[in-house]
């Protein structure tokens, strides 16, 4: 698949097959793709990736998220058999750059996953709740001084393969 094809085909999946796992070699390729992302100030040591295939851990994050958001319990990972978390160590010289860096890593991983035929979704809410749970972060092996800022859930959709869309301008744009 060509890059623009993968971009046009990528969609947010909210109906993963929890019983169909992503092969290790595909997850490794997705992680490697994330590691090729541009990082502000080339501060690669300011990011950490955690690949979680543990349903128990994902369920703990779901419970923590529901409690933090004061909502009914549900699966914030949409049944995905795996999630890749991006954690960052905040940089004082460039406040909030960790969010931009994490977004670049996630985008690379989402496009690589799509190219490999793996469905995916960018996650935010559950990650913010996780960041407020230091015990769970420690249980996940997130290094001290790092905070989860983004994640991608990956797996295979129950509703079938995504159809490519035509690339178009859908955001406000001006040219000067």
Coordinates of N, CA, C and O in Angstrom, one line a residue:
X1 N 0.9 -1.2 0.0 CA 0.0 0.0 0.0 C 0.9 1.2 0.0 O 1.9 1.3 0.7
X2 N 0.5 2.2 -0.7 CA 1.3 3.5 -0.8 C 0.8 4.4 0.4 O -0.3 4.2 1.0
X3 N 1.7 5.3 0.8 CA 1.4 6.2 2.0 C 0.1 6.9 1.9 O -0.7 6.8 2.8
X4 N -0.2 7.5 0.7 CA -1.5 8.2 0.6 C -2.7 7.3 0.6 O -3.7 7.7 1.1
X5 N -2.5 6.1 0.1 CA -3.6 5.1 0.2 C -3.9 4.8 1.7 O -5.0 4.7 2.1
X6 N -2.8 4.6 2.5 CA -3.0 4.2 3.9 C -3.6 5.4 4.6 O -4.5 5.2 5.5
X7 N -3.2 6.6 4.3 CA -3.8 7.8 4.9 C -5.3 7.8 4.6 O -6.2 8.1 5.5
X8 N -5.7 7.6 3.3 CA -7.1 7.7 2.9 C -7.9 6.5 3.5 O -9.1 6.7 3.7
X9 N -7.3 5.4 3.8 CA -8.0 4.3 4.3 C -8.1 4.2 5.8 O -9.1 3.6 6.3
X10 N -7.3 4.9 6.5 CA -7.3 4.9 8.0 C -8.6 5.4 8.5 O -9.1 6.4 8.1
X11 N -9.2 4.7 9.5 CA -10.4 5.1 10.1 C -10.3 4.7 11.6 O -9.6 3.8 12.0
X12 N -11.1 5.4 12.4 CA -11.2 5.1 13.8 C -12.1 3.9 14.0 O -13.3 4.0 13.6
X13 N -11.6 2.8 14.6 CA -12.4 1.6 14.7 C -12.9 1.5 16.2 O -12.2 1.7 17.1
X14 N -14.2 1.2 16.3 CA -14.8 1.2 17.6 C -15.6 -0.2 17.8 O -16.5 -0.3 18.6
X15 N -15.1 -1.2 17.0 CA -15.7 -2.5 17.2 C -14.7 -3.6 16.9 O -14.8 -4.4 16.0
X16 N -13.7 -3.6 17.8 CA -12.6 -4.6 17.6 C -13.1 -6.0 18.0 O -13.9 -6.2 18.8
X17 N -12.5 -7.0 17.3 CA -12.7 -8.4 17.7 C -11.7 -8.7 18.8 O -10.5 -8.8 18.6
X18 N -12.2 -8.9 20.0 CA -11.3 -9.1 21.2 C -10.6 -10.4 21.1 O -9.6 -10.6 21.8
X19 N -11.0 -11.4 20.3 CA -10.4 -12.7 20.2 C -9.4 -12.9 19.1 O -8.8 -13.9 18.9
X20 N -9.2 -11.8 18.3 CA -8.3 -11.9 17.2 C -7.1 -11.0 17.5 O -7.2 -9.8 17.5
X21 N -6.0 -11.7 17.8 CA -4.8 -10.9 18.2 C -3.9 -10.5 17.0 O -4.0 -11.0 15.9
X22 N -3.2 -9.4 17.2 CA -2.2 -8.9 16.2 C -0.9 -9.6 16.4 O -0.4 -9.7 17.6
X23 N -0.3 -10.2 15.4 CA 0.9 -10.9 15.5 C 2.0 -10.0 16.1 O 2.1 -8.8 15.8
X24 N 2.9 -10.7 16.8 CA 4.0 -9.9 17.5 C 4.9 -9.1 16.4 O 5.2 -8.0 16.7
X25 N 5.2 -9.8 15.3 CA 6.0 -9.1 14.3 C 5.3 -7.8 13.7 O 6.0 -6.9 13.4
X26 N 4.0 -7.9 13.7 CA 3.2 -6.7 13.2 C 3.3 -5.6 14.2 O 3.5 -4.4 13.9
X27 N 3.1 -6.0 15.5 CA 3.2 -5.0 16.6 C 4.6 -4.4 16.6 O 4.7 -3.1 16.7
X28 N 5.6 -5.2 16.4 CA 7.0 -4.7 16.4 C 7.2 -3.7 15.3 O 7.8 -2.6 15.5
X29 N 6.6 -4.0 14.1 CA 6.7 -3.0 13.0 C 6.0 -1.7 13.3 O 6.5 -0.6 13.0
X30 N 4.8 -1.8 13.9 CA 4.0 -0.6 14.3 C 4.8 0.2 15.2 O 4.9 1.4 15.1
X31 N 5.4 -0.4 16.3 CA 6.2 0.3 17.2 C 7.4 1.0 16.6 O 7.7 2.1 16.8
X32 N 8.1 0.2 15.7 CA 9.3 0.8 15.0 C 8.9 2.0 14.2 O 9.6 3.0 14.1
X33 N 7.7 1.9 13.6 CA 7.2 3.1 12.8 C 7.0 4.3 13.6 O 7.3 5.4 13.3
X34 N 6.5 4.1 14.8 CA 6.3 5.2 15.8 C 7.6 5.8 16.2 O 7.7 7.0 16.3
X35 N 8.6 5.0 16.3 CA 10.0 5.4 16.7 C 10.6 6.3 15.6 O 11.6 6.9 15.9
X36 N 10.1 6.3 14.4 CA 10.6 7.1 13.3 C 10.0 8.5 13.3 O 10.4 9.3 12.4
X37 N 9.1 8.7 14.1 CA 8.4 10.0 14.1 C 9.4 11.2 14.5 O 10.3 11.0 15.2
X38 N 9.1 12.4 13.9 CA 9.8 13.5 14.3 C 9.6 13.9 15.8 O 8.4 13.9 16.2
X39 N 10.6 14.2 16.5 CA 10.5 14.5 17.9 C 11.2 15.9 18.1 O 12.3 16.1 17.8
X40 N 10.4 16.8 18.7 CA 10.9 18.2 18.9 C 12.2 18.2 19.7 O 12.2 17.6 20.8
X41 N 13.2 18.9 19.2 CA 14.5 18.9 19.9 C 15.2 17.6 19.9 O 16.2 17.4 20.6
X42 N 14.7 16.6 19.1 CA 15.3 15.3 19.0 C 15.5 14.7 20.4 O 16.4 14.0 20.7
X43 N 14.5 15.0 21.3 CA 14.5 14.5 22.7 C 13.9 13.1 22.8 O 12.9 12.9 23.5
X44 N 14.5 12.1 22.1 CA 13.9 10.8 22.1 C 13.9 10.1 23.5 O 13.0 9.3 23.7
X45 N 14.7 10.5 24.4 CA 14.7 10.0 25.7 C 13.6 10.6 26.6 O 13.4 10.2 27.7
X46 N 12.8 11.5 26.0 CA 11.7 12.1 26.7 C 10.4 11.3 26.5 O 9.3 11.7 27.0
X47 N 10.4 10.2 25.7 CA 9.2 9.4 25.3 C 9.5 8.0 25.7 O 10.6 7.5 25.7
X48 N 8.4 7.3 26.0 CA 8.4 5.9 26.4 C 7.2 5.2 25.8 O 6.1 5.8 26.0
X49 N 7.3 4.1 25.2 CA 6.2 3.3 24.7 C 5.9 2.1 25.5 O 6.9 1.4 25.9
X50 N 4.6 1.8 25.8 CA 4.2 0.6 26.5 C 3.2 -0.1 25.7 O 2.2 0.4 25.4
X51 N 3.5 -1.3 25.3 CA 2.6 -2.2 24.5 C 1.9 -3.0 25.6 O 2.5 -3.8 26.3
X52 N 0.6 -2.9 25.6 CA -0.2 -3.6 26.6 C -1.2 -4.6 25.8 O -2.0 -4.2 25.1
X53 N -0.9 -5.9 26.1 CA -1.8 -6.9 25.6 C -2.6 -7.6 26.7 O -3.3 -8.6 26.4
X54 N -2.5 -7.1 27.9 CA -3.1 -7.7 29.0 C -4.5 -7.2 29.2 O -4.8 -6.0 29.4
X55 N -5.5 -8.1 29.0 CA -6.9 -7.7 29.1 C -7.2 -7.2 30.6 O -8.0 -6.3 30.8
X56 N -6.5 -7.9 31.5 CA -6.7 -7.5 32.9 C -6.3 -6.0 33.1 O -7.0 -5.2 33.8
X57 N -5.1 -5.6 32.6 CA -4.7 -4.2 32.7 C -5.6 -3.3 32.0 O -6.0 -2.2 32.5
X58 N -6.0 -3.6 30.8 CA -7.0 -2.8 30.0 C -8.3 -2.6 30.8 O -8.8 -1.6 30.8
X59 N -8.7 -3.7 31.4 CA -9.9 -3.6 32.2 C -9.7 -2.7 33.4 O -10.6 -2.0 33.8
X60 N -8.6 -2.8 34.1 CA -8.3 -1.9 35.2 C -8.3 -0.4 34.7 O -8.8 0.4 35.4
X61 N -7.7 -0.2 33.6 CA -7.8 1.2 33.0 C -9.2 1.6 32.7 O -9.6 2.7 33.0
X62 N -10.0 0.7 32.2 CA -11.4 1.0 32.0 C -12.1 1.4 33.3 O -12.9 2.3 33.3
X63 N -11.9 0.6 34.3 CA -12.6 0.9 35.6 C -12.1 2.2 36.2 O -12.9 3.0 36.7
X64 N -10.8 2.5 36.1 CA -10.2 3.7 36.6 C -10.8 4.9 35.8 O -11.1 6.0 36.4
X65 N -10.9 4.7 34.5 CA -11.4 5.8 33.6 C -12.9 6.1 33.9 O -13.3 7.3 34.1
X66 N -13.7 5.1 34.1 CA -15.1 5.3 34.4 C -15.3 6.0 35.7 O -16.1 6.9 35.8
X67 N -14.5 5.6 36.7 CA -14.5 6.2 38.0 C -14.1 7.7 37.9 O -14.7 8.6 38.5
X68 N -13.0 8.0 37.2 CA -12.5 9.3 37.1 C -13.4 10.2 36.3 O -13.6 11.4 36.6
X69 N -14.1 9.7 35.3 CA -15.1 10.5 34.5 C -16.5 10.5 35.1 O -17.4 11.1 34.6
X70 N -16.7 9.7 36.2 CA -18.0 9.5 36.8 C -19.0 9.1 35.8 O -20.1 9.7 35.7
X71 N -18.7 8.1 35.1 CA -19.6 7.5 34.1 C -19.7 6.0 34.3 O -19.0 5.4 35.1
X72 N -20.7 5.4 33.7 CA -20.9 4.0 33.8 C -19.7 3.3 33.2 O -19.2 3.7 32.1
X73 N -19.4 2.1 33.7 CA -18.2 1.4 33.2 C -18.5 0.9 31.8 O -19.6 0.5 31.5
X74 N -17.5 1.0 31.0 CA -17.5 0.5 29.6 C -16.1 0.2 29.1 O -15.2 0.5 29.8
X75 N -16.0 -0.3 27.9 CA -14.7 -0.6 27.4 C -14.2 0.6 26.5 O -14.7 0.8 25.4
X76 N -13.3 1.4 27.1 CA -12.8 2.5 26.4 C -11.8 2.1 25.3 O -11.4 3.0 24.5
X77 N -11.5 0.9 25.2 CA -10.6 0.3 24.2 C -11.4 -0.4 23.1 O -10.8 -1.0 22.1
X78 N -12.7 -0.4 23.2 CA -13.6 -0.9 22.1 C -13.3 -2.4 21.8 O -13.5 -2.8 20.7
X79 N -12.9 -3.1 22.8 CA -12.6 -4.6 22.6 C -11.2 -4.9 21.9 O -11.0 -6.0 21.7
X80 N -10.4 -3.9 21.7 CA -9.1 -4.1 21.1 C -8.3 -5.0 21.9 O -8.3 -4.9 23.2
X81 N -7.6 -6.0 21.3 CA -6.8 -6.9 22.0 C -5.4 -6.3 22.5 O -4.7 -6.9 23.2
X82 N -5.1 -5.1 22.0 CA -3.8 -4.5 22.4 C -3.9 -3.0 22.3 O -4.8 -2.4 21.5
X83 N -3.1 -2.3 23.1 CA -3.0 -0.8 23.0 C -1.6 -0.5 23.2 O -0.8 -1.1 24.0
X84 N -1.2 0.6 22.5 CA 0.2 1.1 22.7 C 0.1 2.5 23.3 O -0.5 3.4 22.7
X85 N 0.7 2.6 24.4 CA 0.7 3.9 25.2 C 1.9 4.7 24.9 O 3.0 4.1 25.0
X86 N 1.8 6.0 24.7 CA 3.0 6.9 24.6 C 3.0 7.7 25.9 O 2.0 8.4 26.2
X87 N 4.1 7.6 26.7 CA 4.3 8.4 27.9 C 5.4 9.4 27.6 O 6.3 9.1 26.8
X88 N 5.4 10.5 28.3 CA 6.4 11.5 28.1 C 6.8 12.1 29.4 O 6.1 12.1 30.4
X89 N 8.1 12.5 29.4 CA 8.6 13.3 30.5 C 8.5 14.8 30.1 O 9.1 15.2 29.1
X90 N 7.7 15.5 30.8 CA 7.6 16.9 30.5 C 8.9 17.7 30.4 O 9.8 17.4 31.2
X91 N 9.1 18.5 29.4 CA 10.3 19.3 29.3 C 10.0 20.8 29.6 O 9.1 21.4 29.1
X92 N 10.8 21.3 30.6 CA 10.6 22.7 31.0 C 10.9 23.7 30.0 O 10.3 24.8 29.9
X93 N 11.9 23.4 29.1 CA 12.3 24.3 28.1 C 11.2 24.5 27.0 O 11.2 25.6 26.3
X94 N 10.4 23.5 26.8 CA 9.4 23.6 25.8 C 8.1 23.0 26.3 O 7.7 21.9 26.0
X95 N 7.4 23.8 27.2 CA 6.2 23.2 27.8 C 5.2 22.7 26.8 O 4.9 23.3 25.8
X96 N 4.6 21.5 27.1 CA 3.6 20.8 26.3 C 4.1 20.2 25.0 O 3.3 19.6 24.3
X97 N 5.4 20.3 24.7 CA 5.8 19.7 23.5 C 5.6 18.2 23.5 O 5.5 17.6 22.4
X98 N 5.5 17.6 24.7 CA 5.3 16.2 24.8 C 4.1 15.7 24.1 O 4.0 14.6 23.5
X99 N 3.0 16.6 24.1 CA 1.8 16.2 23.4 C 2.0 16.2 21.9 O 1.4 15.3 21.2
X100 N 2.7 17.2 21.4 CA 3.0 17.2 19.9 C 3.8 16.0 19.5 O 3.6 15.3 18.5
X101 N 4.9 15.7 20.3 CA 5.7 14.6 20.0 C 4.9 13.3 20.1 O 5.1 12.4 19.2
X102 N 4.1 13.1 21.1 CA 3.3 11.9 21.2 C 2.4 11.7 20.0 O 2.2 10.7 19.5
X103 N 1.8 12.9 19.6 CA 0.9 12.8 18.4 C 1.6 12.4 17.2 O 1.0 11.6 16.4
X104 N 2.8 12.8 17.0 CA 3.6 12.4 15.8 C 3.9 10.9 15.9 O 3.7 10.2 14.9
X105 N 4.2 10.4 17.0 CA 4.5 8.9 17.2 C 3.2 8.2 16.9 O 3.2 7.2 16.2
X106 N 2.1 8.6 17.5 CA 0.8 7.9 17.3 C 0.4 7.9 15.8 O 0.0 6.9 15.3
X107 N 0.5 9.0 15.2 CA 0.1 9.1 13.8 C 0.9 8.1 12.9 O 0.4 7.4 12.1
X108 N 2.2 8.1 13.1 CA 3.1 7.1 12.4 C 2.6 5.7 12.6 O 2.5 4.9 11.7
X109 N 2.3 5.4 13.9 CA 1.8 4.0 14.2 C 0.4 3.7 13.6 O 0.2 2.6 13.1
X110 N -0.5 4.7 13.6 CA -1.8 4.5 13.0 C -1.7 4.2 11.5 O -2.4 3.3 11.0
X111 N -0.8 5.0 10.8 CA -0.7 4.8 9.4 C 0.0 3.5 9.1 O -0.4 2.7 8.2
X112 N 1.0 3.1 9.9 CA 1.7 1.8 9.7 C 0.7 0.7 9.9 O 0.7 -0.3 9.2
X113 N -0.1 0.8 11.0 CA -1.1 -0.3 11.3 C -2.0 -0.4 10.1 O -2.3 -1.5 9.7
X114 N -2.5 0.7 9.6 CA -3.5 0.6 8.5 C -2.8 0.0 7.3 O -3.4 -0.9 6.6
X115 N -1.6 0.3 7.0 CA -0.8 -0.3 5.9 C -0.7 -1.8 6.0 O -0.7 -2.5 5.1
X116 N -0.6 -2.2 7.3 CA -0.5 -3.7 7.6 C -1.8 -4.4 7.7 O -1.9 -5.6 8.0
X117 N -2.9 -3.6 7.5 CA -4.2 -4.2 7.5 C -4.8 -4.3 9.0 O -5.7 -5.1 9.2
X118 N -4.2 -3.6 9.9 CA -4.6 -3.6 11.3 C -5.4 -2.4 11.6 O -5.0 -1.3 11.3
X119 N -6.6 -2.6 12.1 CA -7.5 -1.5 12.4 C -7.0 -0.8 13.7 O -6.3 -1.4 14.5
X120 N -7.4 0.5 13.9 CA -6.9 1.2 15.0 C -7.7 2.4 15.4 O -8.7 2.8 14.7
X121 N -7.4 3.0 16.5 CA -8.1 4.2 17.0 C -7.1 5.0 17.9 O -6.4 4.4 18.7
X122 N -7.1 6.3 17.8 CA -6.4 7.2 18.7 C -7.2 7.3 20.0 O -8.4 7.6 19.9
X123 N -6.5 7.2 21.1 CA -7.2 7.3 22.4 C -6.7 8.5 23.2 O -5.5 8.7 23.2
X124 N -7.6 9.1 23.9 CA -7.2 10.2 24.7 C -7.8 10.2 26.2 O -7.1 10.2 27.1
X125 N -9.1 10.0 26.3 CA -9.8 10.1 27.6 C -9.3 9.0 28.6 O -9.0 9.4 29.7
X126 N -9.2 7.8 28.2 CA -8.7 6.7 29.1 C -7.3 7.0 29.5 O -6.9 6.7 30.6
X127 N -6.5 7.6 28.6 CA -5.1 7.8 28.9 C -5.0 8.9 29.9 O -4.1 8.9 30.8
X128 N -5.8 9.9 29.8 CA -5.8 11.0 30.8 C -6.2 10.5 32.2 O -5.6 10.9 33.2
X129 N -7.1 9.6 32.3 CA -7.5 9.0 33.6 C -6.3 8.1 34.1 O -6.0 8.1 35.3
X130 N -5.7 7.4 33.2 CA -4.6 6.5 33.6 C -3.5 7.4 34.2 O -2.8 7.0 35.2
X131 N -3.2 8.5 33.6 CA -2.1 9.4 34.0 C -2.3 9.8 35.5 O -1.4 10.2 36.2
X132 N -3.6 9.8 36.0 CA -3.9 10.2 37.3 C -3.8 9.1 38.3 O -4.2 9.2 39.5
X133 N -3.4 7.9 37.8 CA -3.4 6.7 38.6 C -1.9 6.2 38.7 O -1.6 5.3 37.9
X134 N -1.1 6.7 39.6 CA 0.3 6.3 39.7 C 0.5 4.8 40.0 O 1.5 4.2 39.4
X135 N -0.4 4.2 40.7 CA -0.2 2.8 41.0 C -0.3 1.9 39.7 O 0.4 1.0 39.5
X136 N -1.3 2.3 38.9 CA -1.5 1.6 37.7 C -0.4 1.8 36.7 O 0.0 1.0 36.0
X137 N 0.1 3.1 36.6 CA 1.2 3.4 35.8 C 2.4 2.6 36.1 O 3.1 2.1 35.3
X138 N 2.7 2.5 37.4 CA 3.8 1.7 37.9 C 3.6 0.2 37.5 O 4.6 -0.5 37.1
X139 N 2.4 -0.3 37.7 CA 2.1 -1.7 37.3 C 2.3 -1.9 35.8 O 2.7 -3.0 35.4
X140 N 2.2 -0.9 35.0 CA 2.4 -1.0 33.6 C 3.9 -0.8 33.2 O 4.2 -1.0 32.0
X141 N 4.7 -0.5 34.1 CA 6.1 -0.3 33.9 C 6.5 1.0 33.2 O 7.5 1.2 32.6
X142 N 5.6 2.0 33.4 CA 5.8 3.4 32.9 C 6.9 4.0 33.8 O 6.7 4.0 35.0
X143 N 8.0 4.4 33.2 CA 9.1 4.9 34.1 C 8.7 6.1 35.0 O 7.9 6.9 34.6
X144 N 9.3 6.2 36.1 CA 9.1 7.3 37.0 C 9.5 8.6 36.3 O 10.5 8.7 35.6
X145 N 8.6 9.6 36.5 CA 8.9 10.9 35.8 C 8.2 11.0 34.5 O 8.2 12.1 33.8
X146 N 7.6 9.9 34.0 CA 6.9 9.9 32.7 C 5.4 9.9 33.0 O 5.0 9.3 34.0
X147 N 4.6 10.4 32.1 CA 3.2 10.5 32.2 C 2.5 10.0 30.9 O 2.9 10.5 29.9
X148 N 1.6 9.1 30.9 CA 0.9 8.7 29.7 C 0.2 9.9 29.1 O -0.5 10.7 29.8
X149 N 0.4 10.1 27.8 CA -0.3 11.3 27.1 C -1.1 10.9 25.9 O -2.0 11.7 25.5
X150 N -0.9 9.7 25.4 CA -1.7 9.3 24.2 C -1.6 7.8 24.1 O -0.7 7.2 24.7
X151 N -2.5 7.2 23.3 CA -2.5 5.8 23.1 C -3.2 5.4 21.7 O -4.0 6.2 21.3
X152 N -2.8 4.3 21.2 CA -3.5 3.7 20.0 C -4.0 2.3 20.4 O -3.2 1.5 20.9
X153 N -5.2 2.1 20.2 CA -5.7 0.7 20.3 C -5.6 0.1 18.9 O -5.9 0.7 17.9
X154 N -5.2 -1.2 18.9 CA -5.0 -1.9 17.6 C -5.7 -3.2 17.7 O -5.7 -3.9 18.7
X155 N -6.1 -3.7 16.5 CA -6.7 -5.0 16.4 C -7.4 -5.1 15.0 O -7.0 -4.4 14.1
X156 N -8.4 -6.0 15.0 CA -9.2 -6.2 13.7 C -10.6 -5.9 14.0 O -11.2 -6.4 15.0
X157 N -11.2 -5.2 13.1 CA -12.6 -4.8 13.2 C -13.6 -5.9 13.0 O -13.3 -6.8 12.1
X158 N -14.6 -6.0 13.8 CA -15.7 -7.0 13.6 C -16.5 -6.6 12.3 O -17.1 -7.5 11.7
X159 N -16.5 -5.4 11.9 CA -17.4 -4.9 10.8 C -16.6 -5.0 9.4 O -17.2 -4.6 8.4
X160 N -15.4 -5.5 9.4 CA -14.7 -5.7 8.1 C -13.7 -4.5 7.8 O -13.6 -3.6 8.6
X161 N -13.2 -4.7 6.7 CA -12.1 -3.8 6.2 C -12.6 -2.4 5.9 O -13.7 -2.2 5.3
X162 N -11.8 -1.4 6.3 CA -12.1 0.0 6.0 C -12.0 0.3 4.5 O -11.2 -0.3 3.8
X163 N -12.9 1.1 4.0 CA -12.8 1.5 2.6 C -12.1 2.8 2.4 O -12.3 3.7 3.2
X164 N -11.2 2.9 1.4 CA -10.5 4.1 1.2 C -11.5 5.3 0.9 O -12.5 5.1 0.3
X165 N -11.1 6.4 1.4 CA -11.9 7.7 1.0 C -11.0 8.5 0.1 O -9.8 8.3 0.0
X166 N -11.7 9.4 -0.6 CA -10.9 10.3 -1.4 C -10.3 11.4 -0.5 O -11.0 11.9 0.4
X167 N -9.0 11.7 -0.7 CA -8.4 12.7 0.1 C -9.1 14.1 -0.3 O -9.3 14.4 -1.4
X168 N -9.4 14.8 0.8 CA -10.0 16.1 0.5 C -9.7 17.1 1.7 O -9.2 16.7 2.7
X169 N -9.9 18.4 1.4 CA -9.7 19.4 2.5 C -11.0 19.4 3.3 O -12.0 19.8 2.8
X170 N -10.9 19.1 4.6 CA -12.0 19.1 5.4 C -11.8 20.0 6.6 O -12.7 20.0 7.5
X171 N -10.7 20.6 6.7 CA -10.5 21.6 7.8 C -10.4 23.0 7.2 O -10.2 23.2 6.0
X172 N -10.5 24.0 8.1 CA -10.4 25.3 7.6 C -9.0 25.6 7.2 O -8.0 25.3 7.9
X173 N -8.8 26.1 6.0 CA -7.5 26.4 5.4 C -7.5 27.7 4.8 O -8.5 28.1 4.1
X174 N -6.4 28.4 4.9 CA -6.2 29.6 4.0 C -4.8 29.6 3.5 O -3.9 28.9 4.0
X175 N -4.6 30.1 2.3 CA -3.3 30.2 1.6 C -2.9 31.7 1.5 O -3.7 32.5 1.1
X176 N -1.7 32.0 1.9 CA -1.2 33.4 1.7 C 0.0 33.5 0.9 O 0.7 32.5 0.7

